[in-house]
Short mmCIF file of C-alpha atoms and ligand atoms in Angstrom, two decimals:
data_model
loop_
_atom_site.label_atom_id
_atom_site.label_comp_id
_atom_site.label_asym_id
_atom_site.label_seq_id
_atom_site.Cartn_x
_atom_site.Cartn_y
_atom_site.Cartn_z
CA UNK S 24 93.72 127.82 77.93
CA UNK S 25 91.82 131.10 77.84
CA UNK S 26 88.52 129.27 78.03
CA UNK S 27 89.63 127.04 80.91
CA UNK S 28 90.79 130.13 82.76
CA UNK S 29 87.36 131.70 82.64
CA UNK S 30 85.59 128.61 83.79
CA UNK S 31 87.12 126.86 86.76
CA UNK S 32 85.16 123.74 87.71
CA UNK S 33 85.23 122.60 91.31
CA UNK S 34 86.74 119.31 90.22
CA UNK S 35 87.55 117.48 87.03
CA UNK S 36 88.28 113.77 87.12
CA UNK S 37 89.44 113.60 83.50
CA UNK S 38 93.12 114.45 84.11
CA UNK S 39 93.60 111.54 86.55
CA UNK S 40 91.27 109.02 84.95
CA UNK S 41 92.47 109.63 81.41
CA UNK S 42 95.99 108.71 82.46
CA UNK S 43 94.93 105.07 83.00
CA UNK S 44 92.18 104.89 80.38
CA UNK S 45 94.04 102.86 77.76
CA UNK S 46 95.64 100.50 80.27
CA UNK S 47 92.23 99.98 81.88
CA UNK S 48 90.61 99.08 78.56
CA UNK S 49 93.09 96.29 78.03
CA UNK S 50 92.72 95.08 81.63
CA UNK S 51 88.97 94.95 81.18
CA UNK S 52 89.43 92.79 78.15
CA UNK S 53 91.64 90.43 80.18
CA UNK S 54 88.94 90.17 82.85
CA UNK S 55 86.45 89.15 80.16
CA UNK S 56 88.87 86.53 78.88
CA UNK S 57 89.34 85.13 82.37
CA UNK S 58 85.62 85.50 83.30
CA UNK S 59 86.89 87.07 86.50
CA UNK S 60 83.97 89.09 87.84
CA UNK S 61 83.85 88.64 91.63
CA UNK S 62 86.92 88.97 93.88
CA UNK S 63 89.76 86.99 92.28
CA UNK S 64 93.31 88.04 91.52
CA UNK S 65 92.62 91.70 90.73
CA UNK S 66 91.02 92.25 94.13
CA UNK S 67 93.75 90.33 95.97
CA UNK S 68 96.44 92.26 94.10
CA UNK S 69 94.82 95.55 94.96
CA UNK S 70 94.39 94.58 98.62
CA UNK S 71 98.06 93.67 98.85
CA UNK S 72 99.18 96.80 97.04
CA UNK S 73 96.95 99.13 99.04
CA UNK S 74 98.04 97.57 102.36
CA UNK S 75 101.68 98.09 101.33
CA UNK S 76 100.92 101.66 100.27
CA UNK S 77 99.43 102.47 103.69
CA UNK S 78 102.18 100.56 105.47
CA UNK S 79 99.49 98.37 107.02
CA UNK S 80 99.60 94.58 107.32
CA UNK S 81 96.22 93.90 105.73
CA UNK S 82 93.70 95.54 103.42
CA UNK S 83 90.21 94.23 102.69
CA UNK S 84 88.28 95.62 99.74
CA UNK S 85 84.61 96.45 100.26
CA UNK S 86 81.82 98.09 98.32
CA UNK S 87 82.08 101.64 99.68
CA UNK S 88 83.58 103.86 102.36
CA UNK S 89 80.35 103.57 104.29
CA UNK S 90 80.59 99.77 104.30
CA UNK S 91 84.25 99.96 105.31
CA UNK S 92 83.24 101.96 108.41
CA UNK S 93 80.33 99.67 109.13
CA UNK S 94 82.39 96.47 108.81
CA UNK S 95 85.14 98.02 110.96
CA UNK S 96 82.61 98.87 113.70
CA UNK S 97 81.15 95.34 113.54
CA UNK S 98 84.42 93.49 113.77
CA UNK S 99 85.80 95.51 116.68
CA UNK S 100 82.68 94.43 118.53
CA UNK S 101 80.50 97.53 118.58
CA UNK S 102 77.03 96.38 119.67
CA UNK S 103 73.61 98.04 119.56
CA UNK S 104 73.39 100.88 122.11
CA UNK S 105 77.14 101.13 122.55
CA UNK S 106 78.49 104.64 122.25
CA UNK S 107 80.97 105.57 119.55
CA UNK S 108 82.75 108.93 119.65
CA UNK S 109 82.66 110.78 116.33
CA UNK S 110 83.82 114.24 115.27
CA UNK S 111 81.03 116.81 115.29
CA UNK S 112 82.40 117.98 111.95
CA UNK S 113 82.72 115.28 109.29
CA UNK S 114 80.87 113.93 106.30
CA UNK S 115 77.64 112.42 107.64
CA UNK S 116 78.64 108.87 106.56
CA UNK S 117 80.84 108.66 109.68
CA UNK S 118 77.80 109.07 111.93
CA UNK S 119 75.49 106.96 109.78
CA UNK S 120 77.81 103.95 109.91
CA UNK S 121 77.53 104.15 113.70
CA UNK S 122 73.73 104.34 113.64
CA UNK S 123 73.60 101.58 111.03
CA UNK S 124 75.12 99.10 113.50
CA UNK S 125 72.62 100.27 116.14
CA UNK S 126 75.18 102.21 118.17
CA UNK S 127 74.95 105.83 119.32
CA UNK S 128 77.18 108.50 117.77
CA UNK S 129 78.59 110.76 120.49
CA UNK S 130 79.92 113.92 118.87
CA UNK S 131 83.00 115.74 120.07
CA UNK S 132 83.73 119.23 118.77
CA UNK S 133 86.70 120.06 116.57
CA UNK S 134 89.71 122.31 116.62
CA UNK S 135 89.09 125.64 114.89
CA UNK S 136 92.46 125.31 113.14
CA UNK S 137 92.64 121.59 112.25
CA UNK S 138 88.86 121.06 111.75
CA UNK S 139 89.57 117.60 113.21
CA UNK S 140 88.28 116.17 116.49
CA UNK S 141 89.74 118.07 119.46
CA UNK S 142 91.63 115.55 121.64
CA UNK S 143 91.31 117.88 124.65
CA UNK S 144 87.53 117.32 124.62
CA UNK S 145 87.68 113.54 124.24
CA UNK S 146 87.88 112.37 127.84
CA UNK S 147 84.78 114.31 128.88
CA UNK S 148 82.75 112.41 126.25
CA UNK S 149 83.80 108.94 127.40
CA UNK S 150 81.26 106.94 129.43
CA UNK S 151 81.13 103.30 130.60
CA UNK S 152 79.32 102.39 127.35
CA UNK S 153 81.85 104.01 125.00
CA UNK S 154 83.32 101.34 122.75
CA UNK S 155 85.27 103.14 120.04
CA UNK S 156 86.47 106.45 118.64
CA UNK S 157 86.29 107.26 114.94
CA UNK S 158 89.09 109.68 114.01
CA UNK S 159 88.35 111.38 110.70
CA UNK S 160 91.21 112.98 108.75
CA UNK S 161 89.04 115.75 107.43
CA UNK S 162 89.91 117.47 104.13
CA UNK S 163 93.17 115.45 103.96
CA UNK S 164 94.76 116.56 107.26
CA UNK S 165 95.42 113.72 109.72
CA UNK S 166 93.71 113.92 113.10
CA UNK S 167 95.98 114.15 116.17
CA UNK S 168 96.48 110.42 116.35
CA UNK S 169 99.08 110.32 119.15
CA UNK S 170 96.73 112.00 121.63
CA UNK S 171 93.71 110.03 120.39
CA UNK S 172 95.49 106.67 120.66
CA UNK S 173 96.82 107.52 124.12
CA UNK S 174 93.34 108.33 125.47
CA UNK S 175 91.86 105.27 123.74
CA UNK S 176 94.40 102.99 125.34
CA UNK S 177 93.80 104.53 128.78
CA UNK S 178 90.07 103.70 128.50
CA UNK S 179 90.49 100.49 126.49
CA UNK S 180 88.66 101.85 123.44
CA UNK S 181 89.09 100.86 119.80
CA UNK S 182 90.24 103.50 117.34
CA UNK S 183 88.92 103.51 113.79
CA UNK S 184 90.48 105.93 111.32
CA UNK S 185 88.08 107.30 108.72
CA UNK S 186 90.68 107.76 106.01
CA UNK S 187 88.24 108.53 103.19
CA UNK S 188 89.75 111.98 102.55
CA UNK S 189 93.41 111.42 103.35
CA UNK S 190 94.97 108.49 101.49
CA UNK S 191 98.72 109.09 101.51
CA UNK S 192 98.73 111.64 104.35
CA UNK S 193 101.12 111.18 107.27
CA UNK S 194 101.17 112.05 110.96
CA UNK S 195 104.54 111.93 112.76
CA UNK S 196 105.77 110.10 109.66
CA UNK S 197 103.09 107.39 109.91
CA UNK S 198 100.64 106.89 107.06
CA UNK S 199 96.95 107.34 107.64
CA UNK S 200 95.20 104.00 107.62
CA UNK S 201 98.05 102.37 109.57
CA UNK S 202 97.52 103.85 113.03
CA UNK S 203 94.07 102.80 114.28
CA UNK S 204 93.04 99.27 115.29
CA UNK S 205 91.12 99.10 112.06
CA UNK S 206 90.63 101.79 109.45
CA UNK S 207 88.21 102.61 106.70
CA UNK S 208 88.64 104.42 103.42
CA UNK S 209 86.52 105.33 100.41
CA UNK S 210 87.34 105.25 96.72
CA UNK S 211 84.34 107.37 95.76
CA UNK S 212 85.34 108.76 92.33
CA UNK S 213 86.38 112.23 93.56
CA UNK S 214 88.46 111.01 96.53
CA UNK S 215 92.27 111.31 96.25
CA UNK S 216 92.27 107.70 95.05
CA UNK S 217 88.98 107.34 93.23
CA UNK S 218 87.30 104.43 91.44
CA UNK S 219 84.81 104.68 88.57
CA UNK S 220 81.94 103.81 90.88
CA UNK S 221 81.50 102.89 94.52
CA UNK S 222 84.41 101.21 96.28
CA UNK S 223 86.13 101.22 99.66
CA UNK S 224 88.65 99.37 101.81
CA UNK S 225 89.56 98.50 105.35
CA UNK S 226 93.14 98.40 106.62
CA UNK S 227 94.45 96.87 109.83
CA UNK S 228 97.58 95.45 111.43
CA UNK S 229 95.62 92.81 113.35
CA UNK S 230 95.23 89.38 111.76
CA UNK S 231 92.08 88.57 113.74
CA UNK S 232 90.39 91.77 112.54
CA UNK S 233 91.53 91.07 108.98
CA UNK S 234 90.00 87.60 109.08
CA UNK S 235 86.78 88.81 110.65
CA UNK S 236 86.36 91.68 108.16
CA UNK S 237 87.24 89.45 105.19
CA UNK S 238 84.57 86.95 106.24
CA UNK S 239 81.97 89.57 107.17
CA UNK S 240 82.09 91.33 103.78
CA UNK S 241 81.39 87.99 102.06
CA UNK S 242 78.43 86.43 103.95
CA UNK S 243 80.60 85.33 106.87
CA UNK S 244 82.31 82.87 104.56
CA UNK S 245 85.85 81.72 105.31
CA UNK S 246 85.71 79.12 102.57
CA UNK S 247 83.10 78.68 99.87
CA UNK S 248 79.80 77.55 101.50
CA UNK S 249 81.38 77.40 104.96
CA UNK S 250 79.90 80.16 107.16
CA UNK S 251 81.17 80.61 110.72
CA UNK S 252 79.32 83.86 111.28
CA UNK S 253 76.58 86.01 109.79
CA UNK S 254 77.85 88.54 107.30
CA UNK S 255 76.79 90.75 104.41
CA UNK S 256 77.69 91.16 100.76
CA UNK S 257 80.08 94.05 100.50
CA UNK S 258 82.79 92.82 98.16
CA UNK S 259 85.05 95.22 96.30
CA UNK S 260 83.96 95.03 92.67
CA UNK S 261 86.64 93.39 90.52
CA UNK S 262 86.40 96.04 87.80
CA UNK S 263 86.91 98.78 90.40
CA UNK S 264 89.90 96.88 91.80
CA UNK S 265 91.42 96.70 88.31
CA UNK S 266 90.98 100.45 87.88
CA UNK S 267 92.36 101.23 91.36
CA UNK S 268 95.35 98.95 90.80
CA UNK S 269 96.35 101.13 87.87
CA UNK S 270 95.70 104.42 89.65
CA UNK S 271 97.47 103.61 92.91
CA UNK S 272 100.86 103.95 91.17
CA UNK S 273 100.11 107.65 90.59
CA UNK S 274 98.62 108.54 93.97
CA UNK S 275 101.79 110.04 95.44
CA UNK S 276 102.43 112.23 92.41
CA UNK S 277 98.79 113.37 92.37
CA UNK S 278 98.96 114.14 96.09
CA UNK S 279 102.15 116.13 95.51
CA UNK S 280 100.38 118.09 92.82
CA UNK S 281 97.57 118.88 95.26
CA UNK S 282 100.15 120.02 97.85
CA UNK S 283 101.83 122.32 95.30
CA UNK S 284 98.50 123.83 94.31
CA UNK S 285 97.65 124.34 97.99
CA UNK S 286 101.00 126.07 98.55
CA UNK S 287 100.32 128.32 95.58
CA UNK S 288 96.92 129.25 97.04
CA UNK S 289 98.50 129.80 100.48
CA UNK S 290 101.21 132.07 99.12
CA UNK S 291 98.93 134.04 96.83
CA UNK S 292 96.13 134.51 99.36
CA UNK S 293 98.36 135.18 102.34
CA UNK S 294 97.89 138.95 102.37
CA UNK S 295 94.13 138.53 102.70
CA UNK S 296 94.50 136.79 106.05
CA UNK S 297 94.90 140.29 107.58
CA UNK S 298 91.45 141.05 106.18
CA UNK S 299 89.81 138.02 107.73
CA UNK S 300 90.38 135.20 105.25
CA UNK S 301 91.38 132.02 107.10
CA UNK S 302 93.65 129.65 105.16
CA UNK S 303 94.09 125.92 105.85
CA UNK S 304 96.41 124.99 108.71
CA UNK S 305 98.92 122.16 108.66
CA UNK S 306 101.08 121.42 111.71
CA UNK S 307 104.75 120.63 111.00
CA UNK S 308 104.40 116.96 112.04
CA UNK S 309 101.70 116.24 109.43
CA UNK S 310 101.52 115.81 105.68
CA UNK S 311 98.21 117.26 104.48
CA UNK S 312 97.07 115.80 101.14
CA UNK S 313 94.44 118.47 100.41
CA UNK S 314 91.51 116.35 99.37
CA UNK S 315 89.86 119.73 99.77
CA UNK S 316 91.32 123.23 100.01
CA UNK S 317 89.04 124.92 102.52
CA UNK S 318 89.16 128.59 103.47
CA UNK S 319 86.93 130.34 105.97
CA UNK S 320 85.40 133.78 105.71
CA UNK S 321 82.54 135.51 107.51
CA UNK S 322 80.87 136.57 104.23
CA UNK S 323 81.08 133.05 102.86
CA UNK S 324 77.85 133.00 100.87
CA UNK S 325 78.64 136.37 99.28
CA UNK S 326 82.11 135.17 98.25
CA UNK S 327 80.67 131.97 96.82
CA UNK S 328 78.20 133.96 94.69
CA UNK S 329 80.90 136.42 93.62
CA UNK S 330 83.11 133.56 92.42
CA UNK S 331 80.21 131.76 90.73
CA UNK S 332 79.46 134.92 88.72
CA UNK S 333 83.05 134.68 87.42
CA UNK S 334 82.73 131.04 86.40
CA UNK S 335 84.50 129.70 89.50
CA UNK S 336 82.72 126.79 91.08
CA UNK S 337 83.09 126.24 94.83
CA UNK S 338 81.38 123.92 97.30
CA UNK S 339 80.65 123.93 101.02
CA UNK S 340 81.85 120.97 103.10
CA UNK S 341 79.42 120.87 104.82
CA UNK S 342 76.65 123.47 105.03
CA UNK S 343 74.67 121.97 107.94
CA UNK S 344 76.39 120.70 111.10
CA UNK S 345 75.37 117.06 111.55
CA UNK S 346 73.91 117.53 115.04
CA UNK S 347 71.48 120.03 113.46
CA UNK S 348 70.50 117.79 110.53
CA UNK S 349 66.92 116.56 110.62
CA UNK S 350 68.21 112.99 110.26
CA UNK S 351 69.64 113.25 113.79
CA UNK S 352 66.84 115.24 115.43
CA UNK S 353 66.18 112.26 117.73
CA UNK S 354 69.56 112.82 119.41
CA UNK S 355 68.13 116.07 120.76
CA UNK S 356 70.98 118.48 120.03
CA UNK S 357 70.40 122.19 119.53
CA UNK S 358 72.29 125.14 118.03
CA UNK S 359 75.26 126.01 120.22
CA UNK S 360 75.99 122.44 121.30
CA UNK S 361 79.04 122.10 119.02
CA UNK S 362 80.11 125.66 118.36
CA UNK S 363 83.19 124.96 116.27
CA UNK S 364 81.35 122.56 113.97
CA UNK S 365 78.64 125.19 113.54
CA UNK S 366 81.21 127.91 112.87
CA UNK S 367 82.81 125.74 110.15
CA UNK S 368 79.40 125.04 108.59
CA UNK S 369 78.71 128.79 108.44
CA UNK S 370 82.09 130.00 107.18
CA UNK S 371 83.88 127.24 105.22
CA UNK S 372 84.30 127.41 101.47
CA UNK S 373 86.12 124.79 99.38
CA UNK S 374 88.05 126.22 96.44
CA UNK S 375 88.82 124.13 93.34
CA UNK S 376 91.76 121.75 93.83
CA UNK S 377 92.54 118.65 91.80
CA UNK S 378 95.45 117.20 89.82
CA UNK S 379 95.32 118.95 86.47
CA UNK S 380 94.14 122.32 87.82
CA UNK S 381 96.55 124.84 86.31
CA UNK S 382 98.66 127.55 87.96
CA UNK S 383 96.79 130.09 85.83
CA UNK S 384 93.47 128.83 87.11
CA UNK S 385 94.65 129.13 90.72
CA UNK S 386 95.76 132.72 90.02
CA UNK S 387 92.41 133.45 88.38
CA UNK S 388 90.61 132.21 91.52
CA UNK S 389 92.95 134.16 93.84
CA UNK S 390 92.56 137.35 91.80
CA UNK S 391 88.79 137.04 92.02
CA UNK S 392 88.99 136.57 95.81
CA UNK S 393 91.22 139.67 96.07
CA UNK S 394 88.74 141.68 94.03
CA UNK S 395 85.96 140.50 96.34
CA UNK S 396 87.84 141.85 99.34
CA UNK S 397 88.48 145.15 97.55
CA UNK S 398 84.91 145.56 96.32
C1 PLP I 17 83.39 109.91 101.27
C2 PLP I 17 83.39 109.73 102.74
C3 PLP I 17 82.81 108.61 103.36
C4 PLP I 17 81.92 107.65 102.65
O1 PLP I 17 82.42 107.04 101.54
P1 PLP I 17 81.43 106.39 100.44
O2 PLP I 17 82.39 105.58 99.62
O3 PLP I 17 80.79 107.49 99.71
O4 PLP I 17 80.45 105.53 101.15
C5 PLP I 17 82.97 108.46 104.73
N1 PLP I 17 83.62 109.36 105.46
C6 PLP I 17 84.17 110.47 104.92
C7 PLP I 17 84.89 111.43 105.79
C8 PLP I 17 84.05 110.70 103.55
O5 PLP I 17 84.58 111.80 103.02
#
């Protein structure tokens, strides 16, 4: 315990993955026996179970969160040169899925409290070529879906939830992944529900979108060697599905553990808010599942170094606002265009949070932050 206390990693996947290790080994052996390597029962079981978990009608397994977004954009009919509204502050995959289908990402700035897309700025970004809005539930806090859905319906736009960071979160009692027309999630290993490699899924309540996505991820095939449309290969790997099937049973308890750790951080760090430390915000109508526990502080880089010197690993999500990344230079944005996104990039710091992180470790981190403020 003493050793763990003096070395707090940003994340450890062992506590969650070890809990299914033995069961997974025997499942793997069954897959060998059945020679079940592509799609098959494991994938269907997982799709059914994940749809039920999200309270959505359908789930379609794909190869990654990126592919889930890309397939979602394709099947709602986003065409080259269409505009798709994206949050200025997100992981860059959200934007890259839009550019990958040939469409144009149109950023909208975020709330300085929620870090999610600001619904009050949405209407000004809508043009006659806008086709869809991607609502990202950043860090595990759901975006303001009621306002987003209302504006989308007024302008006849599709809503795609990017639920990569928020599996199990709720907004007005509704689960993320059940509110948009079609929704994407990622099972990247460190996500709240993580695979042991790349994996992702789409959820929807629309049977036509389910059918289109199911075909598109498998070469446009509705039946073996019958192709009604052009598709790609982005099938959820059967081994990943087997692993996820085992882990999904624990997701709620792991999310609850994250919430308890976040509450411990909130309570312990509260006094420092008077000195300029900004803690995560969660409105009363949302359940935040703390994929990340992000604080903000003007002297962010100094705090990060101070913690690193004490064996506490932190990360920055994300250090460069996407509109200022070289990858998107062709869009022509400049510093100042999305002030909140830039402010987050300059001041956000993600503290360690994961199921298995101990109360002592959280206190160790909080004590170090206190000392930083007093030094
Ligand atoms: C992780 C993530 C993705 C991409 O998922 P991959 O499985 O890595 O392709 C997309 N959007 C957000 C917000 C993410 O956090």
